[in-house]
Short mmCIF file of C-alpha atoms and ligand atoms in Angstrom, two decimals:
data_model
loop_
_atom_site.label_atom_id
_atom_site.label_comp_id
_atom_site.label_asym_id
_atom_site.label_seq_id
_atom_site.Cartn_x
_atom_site.Cartn_y
_atom_site.Cartn_z
CA MET A 1 144.52 -110.40 -32.24
CA LYS A 2 141.66 -110.71 -34.83
CA ASP A 3 139.17 -109.51 -32.14
CA ARG A 4 141.21 -106.68 -31.33
CA LEU A 5 141.37 -105.75 -35.00
CA GLU A 6 137.56 -106.15 -35.37
CA GLN A 7 137.08 -103.97 -32.26
CA ILE A 8 139.22 -101.26 -33.80
CA ARG A 9 137.18 -101.32 -36.98
CA GLU A 10 133.89 -101.12 -35.25
CA GLU A 11 135.09 -98.26 -33.05
CA VAL A 12 136.34 -96.34 -36.16
CA ARG A 13 133.02 -97.20 -37.87
CA THR A 14 131.08 -95.53 -34.90
CA GLN A 15 133.39 -92.52 -35.03
CA ILE A 16 132.85 -92.09 -38.79
CA GLU A 17 129.06 -92.25 -38.53
CA ALA A 18 129.18 -89.48 -35.74
CA ALA A 19 131.55 -87.12 -37.73
CA GLY A 20 129.03 -84.60 -39.34
CA THR A 21 131.62 -82.60 -41.33
CA LEU A 22 134.56 -83.18 -43.46
CA GLU A 23 136.93 -81.59 -40.84
CA LYS A 24 135.69 -84.12 -38.16
CA LEU A 25 136.11 -87.00 -40.62
CA ASN A 26 139.56 -86.06 -41.34
CA GLU A 27 140.20 -86.04 -37.65
CA VAL A 28 138.87 -89.69 -37.40
CA ARG A 29 141.23 -90.62 -40.36
CA VAL A 30 144.39 -89.29 -38.53
CA SER A 31 143.34 -90.91 -35.20
CA ALA A 32 142.78 -94.33 -36.97
CA LEU A 33 145.47 -94.46 -39.55
CA GLY A 34 148.09 -91.87 -38.31
CA LYS A 35 151.29 -92.48 -36.58
CA LYS A 36 149.67 -92.47 -33.14
CA GLY A 37 146.67 -94.34 -34.37
CA ALA A 38 145.26 -97.69 -33.04
CA LEU A 39 146.40 -99.77 -36.00
CA THR A 40 149.97 -98.46 -35.76
CA GLU A 41 149.82 -99.49 -32.15
CA VAL A 42 149.07 -103.05 -33.09
CA LEU A 43 151.80 -103.06 -35.80
CA LYS A 44 154.42 -101.81 -33.02
CA GLY A 45 153.25 -104.80 -31.00
CA MET A 46 154.45 -107.28 -33.72
CA LYS A 47 157.82 -107.68 -32.22
CA ASN A 48 156.35 -109.68 -29.48
CA VAL A 49 154.56 -112.00 -31.97
CA ALA A 50 156.22 -115.37 -32.89
CA ALA A 51 158.06 -114.97 -36.39
CA GLU A 52 155.88 -117.53 -38.26
CA GLU A 53 152.72 -115.58 -37.13
CA ARG A 54 153.77 -112.20 -38.39
CA PRO A 55 152.86 -112.41 -42.04
CA LYS A 56 149.40 -113.57 -41.13
CA ILE A 57 148.79 -110.78 -38.69
CA GLY A 58 150.47 -108.39 -41.08
CA GLN A 59 147.94 -109.26 -43.61
CA MET A 60 144.95 -109.03 -41.01
CA VAL A 61 146.20 -105.50 -40.24
CA ASN A 62 146.60 -104.45 -43.80
CA GLU A 63 142.88 -105.83 -44.64
CA THR A 64 141.47 -103.80 -41.59
CA ARG A 65 143.30 -100.68 -42.70
CA ALA A 66 141.91 -101.23 -46.27
CA GLN A 67 138.32 -101.54 -44.87
CA ILE A 68 138.66 -98.57 -42.87
CA GLU A 69 140.11 -96.48 -45.71
CA ALA A 70 137.09 -97.72 -47.84
CA MET A 71 134.72 -96.63 -45.19
CA LEU A 72 136.43 -93.27 -44.93
CA ASP A 73 136.43 -92.77 -48.76
CA GLU A 74 132.92 -93.53 -49.16
CA THR A 75 131.77 -91.29 -46.31
CA LYS A 76 133.90 -88.42 -47.59
CA LYS A 77 132.36 -88.77 -51.18
CA ARG A 78 128.88 -88.66 -49.66
CA MET A 79 129.78 -85.57 -47.48
CA GLU A 80 131.39 -83.71 -50.57
CA ALA A 81 128.35 -84.36 -52.74
CA ALA A 82 125.93 -83.05 -49.95
CA VAL A 83 128.01 -79.95 -49.62
CA ARG A 84 127.89 -79.37 -53.42
CA GLU A 85 124.26 -80.07 -53.39
CA ALA A 86 123.62 -77.35 -50.75
CA ARG A 87 125.81 -74.89 -52.52
CA LEU A 88 123.80 -75.31 -55.66
CA LYS A 89 120.57 -74.87 -53.98
CA GLU A 90 121.79 -71.67 -52.38
CA GLU A 91 123.24 -70.07 -55.58
CA VAL A 92 120.31 -70.93 -57.81
CA ILE A 93 119.27 -68.26 -60.22
CA ASP A 94 115.69 -67.91 -61.15
CA VAL A 95 116.07 -66.73 -64.68
CA THR A 96 112.21 -66.34 -64.94
CA LEU A 97 112.27 -63.27 -62.48
CA PRO A 98 111.68 -59.99 -64.30
CA ALA A 99 114.95 -58.05 -64.56
CA LYS A 100 115.55 -54.74 -62.42
CA LYS A 101 115.46 -51.81 -64.67
CA ASN A 102 118.52 -49.69 -64.45
CA GLN A 103 117.61 -45.99 -64.26
CA ILE A 104 119.99 -44.27 -66.40
CA GLY A 105 120.53 -40.49 -66.82
CA HIS A 106 119.40 -38.44 -69.63
CA ARG A 107 121.18 -35.66 -71.67
CA HIS A 108 120.09 -32.06 -70.52
CA PRO A 109 118.35 -29.78 -72.92
CA ASN A 110 121.12 -27.17 -72.28
CA SER A 111 123.71 -29.88 -73.35
CA ILE A 112 121.87 -30.76 -76.48
CA ALA A 113 121.30 -27.13 -77.44
CA LEU A 114 125.19 -26.23 -76.80
CA GLU A 115 126.16 -29.29 -78.97
CA GLU A 116 124.05 -28.22 -81.68
CA VAL A 117 125.45 -24.60 -81.70
CA GLU A 118 129.02 -25.96 -81.43
CA ARG A 119 128.46 -28.11 -84.40
CA ILE A 120 127.19 -25.21 -86.43
CA PHE A 121 130.08 -22.89 -85.66
CA VAL A 122 132.76 -25.68 -85.77
CA GLY A 123 131.32 -26.37 -89.26
CA MET A 124 132.29 -22.88 -90.12
CA GLY A 125 135.64 -23.28 -88.92
CA TYR A 126 135.42 -21.81 -85.42
CA GLU A 127 137.51 -23.09 -82.34
CA VAL A 128 135.79 -23.84 -79.04
CA VAL A 129 137.70 -22.24 -76.12
CA GLU A 130 136.94 -21.79 -72.41
CA GLY A 131 137.80 -19.20 -69.75
CA PRO A 132 137.62 -19.14 -65.97
CA GLU A 133 134.29 -18.37 -64.15
CA ILE A 134 136.06 -16.59 -61.36
CA GLU A 135 137.30 -13.42 -63.30
CA SER A 136 139.03 -10.25 -62.58
CA ASP A 137 137.27 -6.92 -62.75
CA TYR A 138 139.83 -6.10 -65.57
CA TYR A 139 138.75 -8.91 -67.90
CA ASN A 140 134.96 -8.77 -67.11
CA PHE A 141 134.47 -5.16 -67.34
CA GLU A 142 137.55 -2.68 -67.82
CA ALA A 143 139.07 -4.38 -70.95
CA LEU A 144 135.66 -4.45 -72.50
CA ASN A 145 135.39 -0.77 -72.43
CA ILE A 146 133.24 -0.79 -69.11
CA PRO A 147 135.19 1.38 -66.73
CA LYS A 148 134.14 1.70 -63.05
CA GLY A 149 131.04 3.85 -62.82
CA HIS A 150 129.69 2.79 -66.20
CA PRO A 151 125.90 2.22 -66.09
CA THR A 152 126.40 -1.43 -67.63
CA ARG A 153 128.04 -2.40 -64.26
CA ASP A 154 124.51 -1.68 -62.71
CA GLU A 155 122.63 -3.71 -65.31
CA GLN A 156 124.62 -6.76 -64.68
CA ASP A 157 124.22 -7.34 -60.96
CA THR A 158 127.56 -8.64 -60.01
CA PHE A 159 128.64 -11.06 -57.48
CA TYR A 160 131.99 -9.54 -56.02
CA ILE A 161 134.54 -11.83 -54.30
CA ASN A 162 136.52 -8.58 -53.48
CA ASP A 163 137.13 -5.31 -55.27
CA GLU A 164 139.10 -6.84 -58.06
CA ILE A 165 137.72 -10.35 -58.32
CA VAL A 166 134.14 -11.16 -59.54
CA LEU A 167 132.11 -14.17 -60.70
CA ARG A 168 131.95 -13.39 -64.37
CA THR A 169 128.69 -11.67 -65.37
CA GLN A 170 129.23 -12.63 -69.11
CA THR A 171 131.49 -14.81 -71.36
CA SER A 172 132.85 -11.63 -73.11
CA PRO A 173 135.89 -11.78 -71.06
CA VAL A 174 137.13 -14.77 -73.02
CA GLN A 175 137.26 -12.53 -75.94
CA VAL A 176 140.05 -10.44 -74.20
CA ARG A 177 141.81 -13.37 -73.07
CA VAL A 178 142.11 -14.86 -76.54
CA MET A 179 142.99 -11.40 -78.33
CA GLU A 180 145.78 -10.99 -75.61
CA GLN A 181 147.35 -14.26 -76.93
CA GLY A 182 148.07 -12.35 -80.18
CA LYS A 183 147.39 -15.22 -82.51
CA LEU A 184 145.58 -13.78 -85.50
CA PRO A 185 143.16 -14.24 -87.18
CA ILE A 186 140.68 -15.44 -84.51
CA ARG A 187 137.46 -17.35 -85.00
CA MET A 188 136.38 -18.78 -81.68
CA ILE A 189 133.24 -19.55 -79.70
CA ALA A 190 133.42 -19.64 -75.87
CA PRO A 191 130.59 -21.36 -74.05
CA GLY A 192 130.30 -21.38 -70.25
CA ARG A 193 128.65 -20.47 -67.05
CA VAL A 194 128.00 -16.97 -65.95
CA PHE A 195 126.56 -15.40 -62.77
CA ARG A 196 124.19 -12.51 -62.00
CA SER A 197 122.65 -11.65 -58.64
CA ASP A 198 119.08 -12.13 -60.01
CA GLU A 199 116.10 -13.40 -58.21
CA VAL A 200 114.86 -16.96 -59.69
CA ASP A 201 111.76 -16.57 -61.81
CA ALA A 202 110.56 -18.30 -65.07
CA THR A 203 113.08 -16.39 -67.12
CA HIS A 204 115.88 -15.38 -64.66
CA SER A 205 118.47 -17.43 -62.62
CA PRO A 206 121.53 -16.28 -60.61
CA SER A 207 123.66 -18.69 -62.65
CA PHE A 208 123.08 -19.28 -66.45
CA HIS A 209 125.10 -20.06 -69.72
CA GLN A 210 126.21 -17.91 -72.43
CA ILE A 211 128.16 -18.85 -75.84
CA GLU A 212 130.40 -16.02 -76.81
CA GLY A 213 131.63 -15.66 -80.41
CA MET A 214 134.20 -13.72 -82.02
CA VAL A 215 136.05 -13.18 -85.40
CA ILE A 216 138.98 -11.11 -85.93
CA ASP A 217 140.77 -10.74 -89.34
CA LYS A 218 141.67 -8.05 -92.02
CA HIS A 219 138.58 -6.60 -93.80
CA ILE A 220 135.91 -8.01 -91.60
CA THR A 221 132.58 -6.18 -91.95
CA PHE A 222 129.19 -5.98 -90.57
CA ALA A 223 128.20 -7.92 -93.80
CA ASP A 224 130.23 -10.80 -92.52
CA LEU A 225 128.44 -10.51 -89.13
CA LYS A 226 125.01 -10.59 -90.84
CA GLY A 227 125.72 -13.40 -93.09
CA THR A 228 127.30 -15.60 -90.29
CA LEU A 229 124.35 -15.09 -87.84
CA GLN A 230 121.80 -15.52 -90.54
CA GLU A 231 123.29 -18.85 -91.63
CA PHE A 232 123.48 -19.89 -87.71
CA ALA A 233 119.87 -19.03 -87.36
CA ARG A 234 118.69 -21.05 -90.38
CA GLU A 235 120.77 -24.08 -89.27
CA LEU A 236 119.32 -23.86 -85.70
CA PHE A 237 115.81 -23.05 -86.48
CA GLY A 238 115.17 -24.13 -90.13
CA GLU A 239 115.57 -22.89 -93.68
CA GLU A 240 112.60 -20.63 -93.50
CA THR A 241 113.89 -18.50 -90.58
CA ARG A 242 114.22 -14.85 -91.25
CA VAL A 243 116.60 -12.65 -89.23
CA LYS A 244 116.30 -9.06 -88.22
CA PHE A 245 118.94 -6.82 -86.82
CA ARG A 246 117.84 -4.04 -84.40
CA PRO A 247 120.24 -1.31 -83.33
CA HIS A 248 121.21 -1.56 -79.90
CA HIS A 249 124.17 -0.52 -77.60
CA PHE A 250 126.94 -2.72 -76.02
CA PRO A 251 129.99 -0.92 -74.78
CA PHE A 252 132.41 -3.28 -76.38
CA THR A 253 130.88 -3.11 -79.84
CA GLU A 254 130.33 -0.33 -82.35
CA PRO A 255 127.91 -0.62 -83.97
CA SER A 256 125.87 -2.96 -81.78
CA ALA A 257 122.61 -4.88 -82.52
CA GLU A 258 120.23 -7.40 -81.15
CA VAL A 259 119.20 -10.18 -83.47
CA ASP A 260 115.50 -11.45 -83.74
CA VAL A 261 114.54 -14.51 -85.57
CA SER A 262 111.23 -14.91 -87.29
CA CYS A 263 108.99 -17.13 -84.95
CA PHE A 264 109.60 -20.76 -85.93
CA LYS A 265 106.17 -21.64 -84.43
CA CYS A 266 103.96 -19.25 -86.49
CA GLY A 267 106.39 -18.24 -89.21
CA GLY A 268 106.07 -14.65 -88.27
CA LYS A 269 102.24 -14.32 -88.37
CA GLY A 270 102.21 -13.70 -84.55
CA CYS A 271 101.18 -16.19 -81.90
CA ARG A 272 101.24 -16.85 -78.16
CA PHE A 273 104.97 -18.05 -78.50
CA CYS A 274 106.22 -14.78 -79.93
CA LYS A 275 103.81 -12.63 -77.88
CA GLY A 276 102.09 -11.65 -81.14
CA SER A 277 105.05 -9.91 -82.68
CA GLY A 278 106.10 -12.64 -85.13
CA TRP A 279 109.83 -12.20 -83.88
CA ILE A 280 112.02 -13.67 -81.19
CA GLU A 281 115.17 -12.19 -79.77
CA ILE A 282 118.06 -14.61 -79.68
CA LEU A 283 121.30 -12.87 -79.19
CA GLY A 284 123.37 -9.58 -78.91
CA CYS A 285 126.16 -8.75 -81.36
CA GLY A 286 128.42 -5.96 -83.02
CA MET A 287 131.62 -4.83 -84.52
CA VAL A 288 134.39 -5.17 -81.93
CA HIS A 289 135.02 -1.55 -80.58
CA PRO A 290 138.42 -0.20 -81.63
CA ARG A 291 139.21 0.61 -78.07
CA VAL A 292 138.72 -3.01 -77.12
CA LEU A 293 140.99 -3.99 -79.81
CA LYS A 294 143.66 -1.76 -78.86
CA MET A 295 143.38 -2.49 -75.09
CA SER A 296 144.29 -6.16 -76.08
CA GLY A 297 147.05 -5.25 -78.39
CA ILE A 298 145.44 -5.48 -81.70
CA ASP A 299 145.78 -2.59 -84.19
CA PRO A 300 142.51 -1.57 -85.12
CA GLU A 301 143.82 0.21 -88.28
CA GLU A 302 144.77 -3.34 -89.52
CA TYR A 303 142.25 -5.54 -88.00
CA SER A 304 138.57 -5.67 -87.43
CA GLY A 305 136.03 -8.05 -86.26
CA PHE A 306 132.69 -8.86 -84.77
CA ALA A 307 131.47 -10.49 -81.63
CA PHE A 308 128.21 -12.01 -80.47
CA GLY A 309 126.79 -13.36 -77.30
CA ILE A 310 124.05 -16.01 -77.15
CA GLY A 311 122.04 -17.09 -74.07
CA LEU A 312 122.13 -20.65 -74.07
CA GLU A 313 119.15 -21.32 -71.86
CA ARG A 314 117.09 -19.19 -74.05
CA ILE A 315 118.14 -21.30 -77.16
CA ALA A 316 117.12 -24.35 -75.18
CA LEU A 317 113.75 -22.95 -74.00
CA LEU A 318 112.82 -21.86 -77.49
CA LYS A 319 113.99 -24.99 -79.34
CA TYR A 320 112.30 -27.50 -76.98
CA GLU A 321 109.38 -25.23 -76.13
CA ILE A 322 109.92 -25.24 -72.52
CA ASP A 323 108.04 -22.38 -70.83
CA ASP A 324 109.82 -22.02 -67.47
CA MET A 325 113.54 -21.81 -67.01
CA ARG A 326 113.39 -23.37 -63.55
CA LEU A 327 112.74 -26.70 -65.17
CA LEU A 328 116.13 -26.76 -66.66
CA TYR A 329 117.71 -26.52 -63.10
CA GLU A 330 115.55 -28.99 -61.13
CA ASN A 331 116.88 -32.00 -63.03
CA ASP A 332 113.77 -34.01 -62.65
CA ILE A 333 114.40 -37.16 -64.71
CA ARG A 334 110.79 -37.25 -65.89
CA PHE A 335 111.26 -33.82 -67.56
CA LEU A 336 114.78 -34.47 -68.93
CA LYS A 337 113.61 -37.81 -70.42
CA GLN A 338 111.46 -35.83 -72.98
CA PHE A 339 114.27 -34.37 -74.93
N1 LIG B 1 127.94 -9.91 -72.91
C1 LIG B 1 126.59 -9.45 -73.40
C2 LIG B 1 125.61 -9.69 -72.27
O1 LIG B 1 125.91 -10.47 -71.48
C3 LIG B 1 126.17 -10.18 -74.65
C4 LIG B 1 127.06 -9.68 -75.91
C5 LIG B 1 126.34 -8.83 -76.60
C6 LIG B 1 128.27 -10.25 -76.26
C7 LIG B 1 127.11 -8.18 -77.79
C8 LIG B 1 128.82 -9.98 -77.28
C9 LIG B 1 128.33 -8.87 -78.15
O2 LIG B 1 130.03 -10.41 -77.66
O3 LIG B 1 128.91 -8.46 -79.22
O4 LIG B 1 124.59 -9.02 -72.22
#
């Protein structure tokens, strides 16, 4: 019996040594110590052993079992340590490597300029509103006193979706939409994208941005318009900025004007930037035409107001001294990073 037990132990030892993985080792454990294992076989054979021999043999079986268990446990520990070691080696982080630089985006000059303009007008109590880019002929033209056949329609080369629907050529239709809501007084700006069928060059693009402005209340005069835009120009371009109103014509305002600011580069002496004139044009404006008020349900006898339209790209180009509008649309990060 002693020989048989020794034989079993040595067989298991060989199997343990051959087991390369934890799974294989577990299989050895089951086949050696399990219900169908060799040791169990020996115990089952006990009934054929004389009664006085049984305790001795039982003890021998237990000793063998303990030896096998010890071998299994020791091997298991060694294997687990090896697995852990391998994993640590694989997962090692070299903290001395230089970090990868994350390329993050950058704010666009248009966005920076728009925020600046919004900040100024919100500071004067204006609300910022938006209107649709796909607009009806009525809001884009008709309600702004630009009937069919009006020459202004030719000046603004329009993308027509059909006879009645256009891509808005200006943000002025937002004026009409706000007036129609009938909540007075009105003090709003409306920034947004507009579209004109223009060829791309240094100063033109088929899609650009405007910021519309409108104030409607009792007793609003041209003096209010002048004071407001003068203050706006000073905040945007600096305290020293002077403002000039040149008579102009827009169908939806009467009287109308274009506004020039003194060149912030040369202070008005004349330079390359202002093409020698000392002045730079920044926007169009005027007193809202009584017919426009009436069409939107506001009584021109009781209310009056002014409106203005600013080209956002023009402000961005001026403020950041960019000489080609196309740069604003290419979104080259090396360009954008500079602002
Ligand atoms: N909508 C005009 C344009 O696109 C700009 C403009 C001029 C808007 C005068 C106004 C205004 O509100 O009063 O050329």
